[in-house]
Each structure stands twice: as C-alpha cells, then as structure tokens.
Amino acid sequence: MGLHPQYLSSFWKTQYLLLRMDGPLPYHKRHYIAIMAAARHRCSYLVGLHMGEFLQVGGNPAWLQGLHCAPQKLRNLNEVNKLLAHRPWLITKEHIEALLKPGQDSWSLAELVQALVLLTHYHSLASFVFGCGIKPEEEQDVGSSCWAPSPHSNSSPASGDTMGGSGGTDAMQEVQVLMERMKLLQENQLEEEGVTQEEMATRFELEKTESLLVPSSDILDPSLQSNIRCFLEDPEFGYKDFTRRGEQAPPTFRAQDYTWEDHGFSLINRLYPEVGQLLDEKFQVVYNLTYNTMAMHCGVDTSVLRRAIWNYVHCVFGIRYDDYDYGEVNQLLERNLKVYIKTVACYPERTTKQIYAQFWRHFKHSEKVHINLLLLEARMQAALLYALRAVTRYMT
C-alpha cells in the first residue's frame, strides 16, 4: 500500500479507528471478529496477525482454540460473516433481527454496525493480501513476502519495467489498443450517443451472466491449516459459480435504490459517526486516485478505466448502475484481467502468481497494486451496501 501514500494514509486512519479508538465493541472482540472474517478466505496472514493482537489486548487464549470456544454472542455472528464474505445479496432484515433480538446474547444496533464494518473490512483486506501475494513468514519463498515488483513472470530485465522478445511487443500492442479504446469511449461520451434504458439494462445482464462464465484460477486445496479450520463453520460455503449448478445469478441490486452517498453513509454516521466519514474519504481517495500514467505513457486520463474496474466488481456482486453502459467493461477489460478481478474479489484464496502475471503484462507493479486497491474498496462497498440495506429494512 505504501506505493500509494495518499491511499495508505486514509486506510490507516480507518483501520486505527476501527481497532483502537472508542467504539461500541471491546477491543479483544474486534480482533476476534477480524479473525472470523479473514478465516472465511483462509487468509493465514491476517488470522495470525490478529490472533497475536487479540492476546495483546487481553483476549482469553481459550477462544483461539476455535469458534466453538468463543461466547455464543460472537458465534451468532457466524451466519452473517459467511454470507457477507461469499454471497452478500442473501443478507436480509431477518438476519439482522435475529442478532438484535432481546436476550442474554443479543447485539445492540451500534455494536452490530461496528461488527458489519469490521467483517467487510477484513473480507476485502483478504482480497488485497492475496491479490498482492502477501504471505506469513513461515509460508514465504526464500526472500519474497509478496509478488515480485517485476510484473513479468519469466526472465525479465533488471529494470523490471521493460520486456524483450515478442512477448514485449504483444504487451506493447495491448497497451496501445487499450489507450485507443479509452480515447474513443471518452469522445463518445462527449457526443452522448442515445442508448435506451432497455439496452443499458440488457448490457448489464449480459455482463453479469458472462462474469459467471469467467473461471476462477484453480481449485482450492481442501487441506485447511488447523489454525484456520477451527474458526470456520461450513467451510465449503463460497461464492456461487452459478453456471455449473444451473442456478441463477445474484438478483440485480439497482444502485440507485440504495446508494452509499444517500443511504449507507448517513446510516453509519448515525450509529458509528466518525467511521462513516473515514470510509467515505477512503472510497473517494481510491476512486479518484490517478497519476495520469499508464504503463510507459504519461498525461493519460484513466477515469473510464478506473470506473470500468469498479463497476465490474459491483457487477460480479449483482449491483447495477442505471446510468452506466456495461459495454465499456467488455471493451476495456481483457479476459485475463476479468479472470484476475473475479478471482481476487470472489475467491481470493485461489489467486496465483500466474494470473497476476498474465494480465496487463507491460504495466508497472504499482499499477497492479492500484487495481488491488480498487478491488478492495469496491468489494467492501458492495458488501456494506447489502448489509446496511438489511439494517435499514429492519429499522423501517
């Protein structure tokens, strides 16, 4: 994240507030919720980190033997944790109601909102960790704790940002083609070609259905480390690969019906004030973050590309923007990039160095990390919108 200092500063402020500042939940429970969230994606790096933090703030070591040793109140959060991590569109006001129901183990609304923010924060942070290839020390290859700064898999020159051979020529052409498409789309936007609402809706459904056909990289190794297995109930539950089971895609969530700006932000601000402000700033920073460069080119307006990546992540989770033409996604995101986005956003634990190396072969490592930041925040916002919509429905 340090490659993007403006973002890092915003991220740290949010995470510091979530874990270390006053809030409805005691500190040890916050770290335990982080462990539960990271375990859903088998993220041993984050699980290990927060097991240590949990003990440092005085958490009961017995709880670390597994979810079955934690208090019932935390165990009750497991269903919402599971849905938010893999299929957030299934969260309903009934799930919220069950947690808030008066009784010995009930949650207050303020506690629950803090827990929902923590869960979505750590699910999406797991995406970033896997997307950048960050591993705990004991799992590292010699001398490497994340994907190498060189974006090129095989014998790349020392500079890391140039390529020899025909692979280099192909990659150069890919950059040129992408830049020409971006320019065309930007010019077309100025002309405002009349595309009907029906056509826009059809293009979204097409993109959503196609995204289900994008395979994830490889099959997950079923052997789970015991330090993660013990925090998981129903480990087989994951993002649905709908096409294989002949099931439906997630129902379409019209972004205009429940937006972050008009609904989610104000709800969090009422129940957990400072966090709403910091989340909003973090979403803004990453959405607008640009250096006006692309691979070896400077002075490039990358806004259409950044929007396509953000909207594609939301599309994979069923969220549709009425005023966006999803035809742009198909024109700007090559297949390898779609495979990467889908994997990191939906099954981050399956991310491999190979799929990281295969997309945007001539782009700098920092630009690929930039994509991971967009994925992290778009994924977090998507899951939060589903969770907060359920809270709003419960309250009304």
Short mmCIF file of C-alpha atoms in Angstrom, two decimals, residues 45-375:
data_model
loop_
_atom_site.label_atom_id
_atom_site.label_comp_id
_atom_site.label_asym_id
_atom_site.label_seq_id
_atom_site.Cartn_x
_atom_site.Cartn_y
_atom_site.Cartn_z
CA TYR A 45 -1.52 -13.85 7.23
CA LEU A 46 -4.42 -11.85 8.73
CA VAL A 47 -5.60 -14.66 11.04
CA GLY A 48 -2.12 -14.96 12.57
CA LEU A 49 -1.73 -11.20 12.87
CA HIS A 50 -4.99 -10.77 14.77
CA MET A 51 -4.50 -13.82 16.98
CA GLY A 52 -1.41 -12.01 18.26
CA GLU A 53 -3.28 -8.70 18.62
CA PHE A 54 -6.19 -10.46 20.37
CA LEU A 55 -3.84 -11.79 23.07
CA GLN A 56 -2.04 -8.44 23.39
CA VAL A 57 -5.26 -6.62 24.30
CA GLY A 58 -6.10 -9.24 26.95
CA GLY A 59 -8.27 -11.67 24.98
CA ASN A 60 -8.93 -15.10 26.50
CA PRO A 61 -6.46 -17.61 24.92
CA ALA A 62 -9.09 -20.35 25.14
CA TRP A 63 -11.17 -18.59 22.45
CA LEU A 64 -8.32 -19.15 19.99
CA GLN A 65 -8.91 -22.91 20.13
CA GLY A 66 -11.78 -22.25 17.75
CA LEU A 67 -15.19 -20.72 17.23
CA HIS A 68 -16.76 -23.37 19.48
CA CYS A 69 -14.82 -21.88 22.43
CA ALA A 70 -15.96 -18.30 21.82
CA PRO A 71 -19.01 -16.79 23.56
CA GLN A 72 -22.38 -17.51 21.95
CA LYS A 73 -22.82 -13.84 21.05
CA LEU A 74 -19.80 -13.95 18.72
CA ARG A 75 -20.77 -17.34 17.34
CA ASN A 76 -24.16 -15.91 16.42
CA LEU A 77 -22.33 -13.58 14.03
CA ASN A 78 -21.08 -16.52 12.01
CA GLU A 79 -24.03 -16.72 9.57
CA VAL A 80 -23.75 -13.04 8.64
CA ASN A 81 -19.95 -13.40 8.37
CA LYS A 82 -20.38 -16.30 5.95
CA LEU A 83 -22.94 -14.51 3.76
CA LEU A 84 -21.06 -11.20 3.69
CA ALA A 85 -17.86 -12.98 2.66
CA HIS A 86 -19.34 -15.02 -0.18
CA ARG A 87 -22.93 -14.09 -1.12
CA PRO A 88 -23.81 -10.73 0.43
CA TRP A 89 -27.01 -10.46 -1.64
CA LEU A 90 -28.56 -13.14 0.59
CA ILE A 91 -28.49 -10.94 3.73
CA THR A 92 -31.98 -9.99 4.87
CA LYS A 93 -33.52 -7.98 7.66
CA GLU A 94 -34.34 -11.32 9.34
CA HIS A 95 -30.60 -11.95 9.85
CA ILE A 96 -30.30 -8.52 11.48
CA GLU A 97 -33.41 -9.12 13.58
CA ALA A 98 -32.09 -12.46 14.88
CA LEU A 99 -28.90 -10.79 16.17
CA LEU A 100 -30.71 -7.86 17.78
CA LYS A 101 -33.45 -9.97 19.41
CA PRO A 102 -33.53 -9.19 23.16
CA GLY A 103 -31.83 -11.84 25.27
CA GLN A 104 -28.62 -12.76 27.00
CA ASP A 105 -26.56 -12.85 23.79
CA SER A 106 -28.20 -10.04 21.86
CA TRP A 107 -26.30 -7.35 19.99
CA SER A 108 -27.03 -3.65 20.19
CA LEU A 109 -27.54 -1.87 16.86
CA ALA A 110 -24.33 0.17 17.37
CA GLU A 111 -22.29 -2.98 18.16
CA LEU A 112 -23.71 -4.75 15.13
CA VAL A 113 -22.89 -1.88 12.77
CA GLN A 114 -19.28 -1.87 14.04
CA ALA A 115 -19.14 -5.65 13.53
CA LEU A 116 -20.51 -5.35 9.96
CA VAL A 117 -17.86 -2.75 9.09
CA LEU A 118 -15.12 -4.94 10.61
CA LEU A 119 -16.30 -8.03 8.72
CA THR A 120 -16.46 -6.28 5.34
CA HIS A 121 -13.13 -4.54 6.03
CA TYR A 122 -11.34 -7.85 6.67
CA HIS A 123 -13.03 -9.82 3.88
CA SER A 124 -11.88 -7.19 1.37
CA LEU A 125 -8.47 -6.80 3.01
CA ALA A 126 -8.01 -10.56 2.47
CA SER A 127 -8.62 -9.87 -1.24
CA PHE A 128 -5.82 -7.30 -1.19
CA VAL A 129 -3.46 -9.60 0.73
CA PHE A 130 -3.95 -12.48 -1.74
CA GLY A 131 -4.01 -10.14 -4.75
CA CYS A 132 -0.53 -8.88 -3.80
CA GLY A 133 0.71 -12.36 -2.86
CA ILE A 134 1.42 -11.42 0.78
CA LYS A 135 2.14 -14.46 2.95
CA PRO A 136 3.12 -15.08 6.58
CA GLU A 137 6.87 -15.56 7.07
CA GLU A 138 6.65 -19.33 7.52
CA GLU A 139 4.95 -19.74 4.11
CA GLN A 140 7.25 -17.42 2.14
CA ASP A 141 9.51 -18.49 -0.67
CA VAL A 142 13.10 -17.58 0.12
CA GLY A 143 13.43 -13.82 0.26
CA SER A 144 9.95 -12.99 -1.01
CA SER A 145 6.96 -11.90 1.06
CA CYS A 146 4.76 -10.80 -1.86
CA TRP A 147 4.63 -10.85 -5.67
CA ALA A 148 7.91 -9.54 -7.05
CA PRO A 149 7.87 -5.90 -8.17
CA SER A 150 8.52 -7.06 -11.72
CA PRO A 151 5.16 -7.63 -13.43
CA HIS A 152 6.74 -10.08 -15.86
CA SER A 153 6.87 -13.72 -14.88
CA ASN A 154 9.92 -15.04 -16.77
CA SER A 155 13.46 -13.73 -17.14
CA SER A 156 12.63 -10.05 -17.14
CA PRO A 157 15.44 -7.49 -17.30
CA ALA A 158 16.71 -5.98 -14.07
CA SER A 159 14.78 -2.75 -14.61
CA GLY A 160 11.55 -4.75 -14.29
CA ASP A 161 9.57 -2.34 -16.44
CA THR A 162 10.74 -3.27 -19.93
CA MET A 163 10.41 -6.52 -21.82
CA GLY A 164 12.46 -8.16 -24.53
CA GLY A 165 11.29 -10.59 -27.20
CA SER A 166 7.92 -10.98 -28.89
CA GLY A 167 6.10 -11.08 -25.53
CA GLY A 168 7.21 -7.49 -25.09
CA THR A 169 5.89 -6.47 -28.50
CA ASP A 170 2.50 -8.10 -27.81
CA ALA A 171 2.27 -6.40 -24.45
CA MET A 172 3.16 -3.04 -26.04
CA GLN A 173 0.36 -3.51 -28.56
CA GLU A 174 -2.08 -4.39 -25.76
CA VAL A 175 -1.30 -1.05 -24.09
CA GLN A 176 -1.81 0.85 -27.39
CA VAL A 177 -5.12 -0.88 -28.11
CA LEU A 178 -6.38 -0.17 -24.59
CA MET A 179 -5.42 3.50 -24.83
CA GLU A 180 -7.18 3.89 -28.18
CA ARG A 181 -10.34 2.30 -26.79
CA MET A 182 -10.28 4.60 -23.77
CA LYS A 183 -9.89 7.63 -26.02
CA LEU A 184 -12.79 6.51 -28.22
CA LEU A 185 -15.08 5.94 -25.24
CA GLN A 186 -14.24 9.35 -23.82
CA GLU A 187 -15.02 11.00 -27.16
CA ASN A 188 -18.28 9.08 -27.48
CA GLN A 189 -19.32 10.22 -24.03
CA LEU A 190 -18.98 13.80 -25.16
CA GLU A 191 -21.25 13.07 -28.10
CA GLU A 192 -23.75 11.38 -25.75
CA GLU A 193 -24.98 8.74 -28.17
CA GLY A 194 -28.56 7.82 -27.34
CA VAL A 195 -28.59 4.33 -25.82
CA THR A 196 -32.02 3.36 -24.46
CA GLN A 197 -32.56 2.30 -20.83
CA GLU A 198 -33.64 -1.15 -22.07
CA GLU A 199 -30.38 -1.54 -23.98
CA MET A 200 -28.38 -0.43 -20.91
CA ALA A 201 -30.20 -2.99 -18.74
CA THR A 202 -29.59 -5.74 -21.32
CA ARG A 203 -25.88 -4.96 -21.45
CA PHE A 204 -25.64 -5.20 -17.65
CA GLU A 205 -27.43 -8.58 -17.55
CA LEU A 206 -25.16 -9.82 -20.34
CA GLU A 207 -22.04 -8.71 -18.46
CA LYS A 208 -23.31 -10.24 -15.19
CA THR A 209 -24.11 -13.56 -16.90
CA GLU A 210 -20.77 -13.55 -18.70
CA SER A 211 -18.94 -12.88 -15.44
CA LEU A 212 -20.33 -16.19 -14.18
CA LEU A 213 -18.58 -17.94 -17.05
CA VAL A 214 -15.22 -16.46 -16.09
CA PRO A 215 -13.48 -19.38 -14.42
CA SER A 216 -11.57 -18.82 -11.22
CA SER A 217 -7.91 -19.69 -11.49
CA ASP A 218 -7.51 -23.08 -9.86
CA ILE A 219 -9.22 -25.42 -7.45
CA LEU A 220 -8.58 -24.76 -3.81
CA ASP A 221 -6.52 -27.24 -1.85
CA PRO A 222 -9.06 -28.87 0.51
CA SER A 223 -6.50 -29.39 3.28
CA LEU A 224 -7.01 -26.46 5.64
CA GLN A 225 -4.47 -25.37 8.19
CA SER A 226 -5.77 -26.25 11.64
CA ASN A 227 -5.29 -22.67 12.90
CA ILE A 228 -7.87 -21.55 10.31
CA ARG A 229 -10.13 -24.61 10.19
CA CYS A 230 -11.12 -24.12 13.84
CA PHE A 231 -12.63 -20.70 13.10
CA LEU A 232 -14.75 -21.96 10.22
CA GLU A 233 -18.20 -23.48 10.21
CA ASP A 234 -19.45 -24.67 6.83
CA PRO A 235 -16.05 -24.25 5.08
CA GLU A 236 -17.47 -25.43 1.73
CA PHE A 237 -19.78 -22.41 1.51
CA GLY A 238 -18.40 -19.94 -1.07
CA TYR A 239 -19.30 -17.56 -3.89
CA LYS A 240 -21.67 -19.48 -6.17
CA ASP A 241 -20.31 -20.48 -9.51
CA PHE A 242 -23.89 -20.36 -10.73
CA THR A 243 -23.42 -21.73 -14.22
CA ARG A 244 -22.03 -25.04 -13.03
CA ARG A 245 -25.00 -25.75 -10.81
CA GLY A 246 -27.58 -24.30 -13.15
CA GLU A 247 -28.60 -21.70 -10.57
CA GLN A 248 -29.48 -18.07 -11.06
CA ALA A 249 -27.10 -15.16 -10.89
CA PRO A 250 -27.48 -12.82 -7.90
CA PRO A 251 -30.67 -10.78 -8.22
CA THR A 252 -29.90 -7.33 -9.61
CA PHE A 253 -29.49 -4.63 -6.96
CA ARG A 254 -30.23 -1.27 -8.59
CA ALA A 255 -27.55 1.02 -7.17
CA GLN A 256 -29.92 3.99 -7.30
CA ASP A 257 -32.32 2.30 -4.86
CA TYR A 258 -29.76 2.21 -2.04
CA THR A 259 -26.62 4.26 -2.60
CA TRP A 260 -23.62 4.75 -0.37
CA GLU A 261 -23.91 8.54 -0.67
CA ASP A 262 -27.63 8.85 0.15
CA HIS A 263 -28.34 5.86 2.38
CA GLY A 264 -25.36 3.83 3.63
CA PHE A 265 -23.23 6.80 4.64
CA SER A 266 -25.97 8.51 6.65
CA LEU A 267 -26.93 5.27 8.44
CA ILE A 268 -23.34 4.58 9.55
CA ASN A 269 -22.89 8.21 10.51
CA ARG A 270 -25.89 7.99 12.83
CA LEU A 271 -24.77 4.77 14.51
CA TYR A 272 -20.95 4.94 14.35
CA PRO A 273 -20.20 8.56 13.50
CA GLU A 274 -16.50 9.01 12.70
CA VAL A 275 -16.23 5.77 10.77
CA GLY A 276 -18.79 6.87 8.18
CA GLN A 277 -16.66 9.92 7.43
CA LEU A 278 -13.44 7.94 7.12
CA LEU A 279 -14.98 5.21 4.95
CA ASP A 280 -16.38 7.87 2.66
CA GLU A 281 -12.97 9.52 2.36
CA LYS A 282 -11.31 6.15 1.65
CA PHE A 283 -13.81 5.30 -1.11
CA GLN A 284 -13.29 8.76 -2.65
CA VAL A 285 -9.49 8.61 -2.44
CA VAL A 286 -9.24 5.26 -4.21
CA TYR A 287 -11.91 6.03 -6.82
CA ASN A 288 -10.18 9.28 -7.79
CA LEU A 289 -6.57 8.13 -7.31
CA THR A 290 -4.58 8.71 -10.50
CA TYR A 291 -1.10 9.65 -11.61
CA ASN A 292 -2.26 10.19 -15.21
CA THR A 293 0.15 7.49 -16.33
CA MET A 294 -0.38 4.13 -17.96
CA ALA A 295 2.48 1.66 -18.47
CA MET A 296 5.07 3.79 -20.31
CA HIS A 297 2.70 6.67 -21.15
CA CYS A 298 2.14 9.95 -19.28
CA GLY A 299 -0.67 12.50 -19.39
CA VAL A 300 -3.38 9.82 -19.69
CA ASP A 301 -6.93 10.29 -18.36
CA THR A 302 -7.61 6.86 -16.79
CA SER A 303 -11.04 7.69 -15.35
CA VAL A 304 -13.02 5.45 -17.77
CA LEU A 305 -10.74 2.53 -16.98
CA ARG A 306 -10.97 3.00 -13.21
CA ARG A 307 -14.75 3.26 -13.45
CA ALA A 308 -14.93 0.07 -15.55
CA ILE A 309 -12.93 -1.87 -12.92
CA TRP A 310 -15.04 -0.54 -10.02
CA ASN A 311 -18.33 -1.21 -11.81
CA TYR A 312 -17.22 -4.70 -12.89
CA VAL A 313 -16.54 -5.67 -9.26
CA HIS A 314 -20.02 -4.39 -8.34
CA CYS A 315 -21.49 -6.23 -11.33
CA VAL A 316 -20.00 -9.53 -10.11
CA PHE A 317 -21.88 -8.92 -6.84
CA GLY A 318 -25.10 -8.07 -8.69
CA ILE A 319 -25.06 -4.24 -8.36
CA ARG A 320 -26.13 -2.24 -11.41
CA TYR A 321 -25.77 1.48 -12.19
CA ASP A 322 -28.61 2.67 -14.44
CA ASP A 323 -26.50 5.40 -15.99
CA TYR A 324 -23.51 3.21 -16.88
CA ASP A 325 -23.01 1.46 -20.20
CA TYR A 326 -21.64 -2.01 -19.37
CA GLY A 327 -20.48 -2.35 -22.95
CA GLU A 328 -17.47 -0.32 -21.74
CA VAL A 329 -16.43 -3.13 -19.40
CA ASN A 330 -16.12 -5.51 -22.32
CA GLN A 331 -14.14 -3.04 -24.37
CA LEU A 332 -11.68 -2.10 -21.62
CA LEU A 333 -11.13 -5.22 -19.52
CA GLU A 334 -9.31 -8.03 -21.31
CA ARG A 335 -10.24 -11.58 -20.40
CA ASN A 336 -7.12 -12.20 -18.25
CA LEU A 337 -7.92 -9.09 -16.23
CA LYS A 338 -11.53 -10.24 -15.75
CA VAL A 339 -10.31 -13.63 -14.51
CA TYR A 340 -8.00 -11.84 -12.08
CA ILE A 341 -10.70 -9.43 -10.82
CA LYS A 342 -13.26 -12.19 -10.37
CA THR A 343 -10.77 -14.42 -8.52
CA VAL A 344 -9.43 -11.72 -6.19
CA ALA A 345 -12.90 -10.31 -5.44
CA CYS A 346 -14.79 -13.60 -5.04
CA TYR A 347 -12.29 -16.36 -4.23
CA PRO A 348 -9.11 -14.52 -3.19
CA GLU A 349 -7.63 -17.68 -1.67
CA ARG A 350 -7.30 -19.09 -5.22
CA THR A 351 -5.15 -16.24 -6.53
CA THR A 352 -1.91 -17.43 -8.11
CA LYS A 353 1.23 -15.67 -9.24
CA GLN A 354 0.41 -16.88 -12.74
CA ILE A 355 -2.89 -14.99 -13.05
CA TYR A 356 -1.22 -11.90 -11.57
CA ALA A 357 1.47 -12.08 -14.27
CA GLN A 358 -0.92 -12.80 -17.16
CA PHE A 359 -2.89 -9.55 -17.25
CA TRP A 360 -1.50 -6.14 -18.30
CA ARG A 361 1.93 -7.59 -18.96
CA HIS A 362 3.55 -4.23 -19.66
CA PHE A 363 2.18 -2.38 -16.66
CA LYS A 364 4.18 -1.46 -13.59
CA HIS A 365 3.83 -3.41 -10.33
CA SER A 366 2.50 -0.24 -8.64
CA GLU A 367 -0.30 -0.05 -11.26
CA LYS A 368 -1.32 -3.61 -10.48
CA VAL A 369 -1.32 -2.80 -6.76
CA HIS A 370 -3.53 0.18 -7.67
CA ILE A 371 -6.01 -2.29 -9.20
CA ASN A 372 -5.93 -4.31 -5.97
CA LEU A 373 -6.84 -1.16 -4.03
CA LEU A 374 -9.80 -0.54 -6.36
CA LEU A 375 -10.86 -4.18 -5.87
#
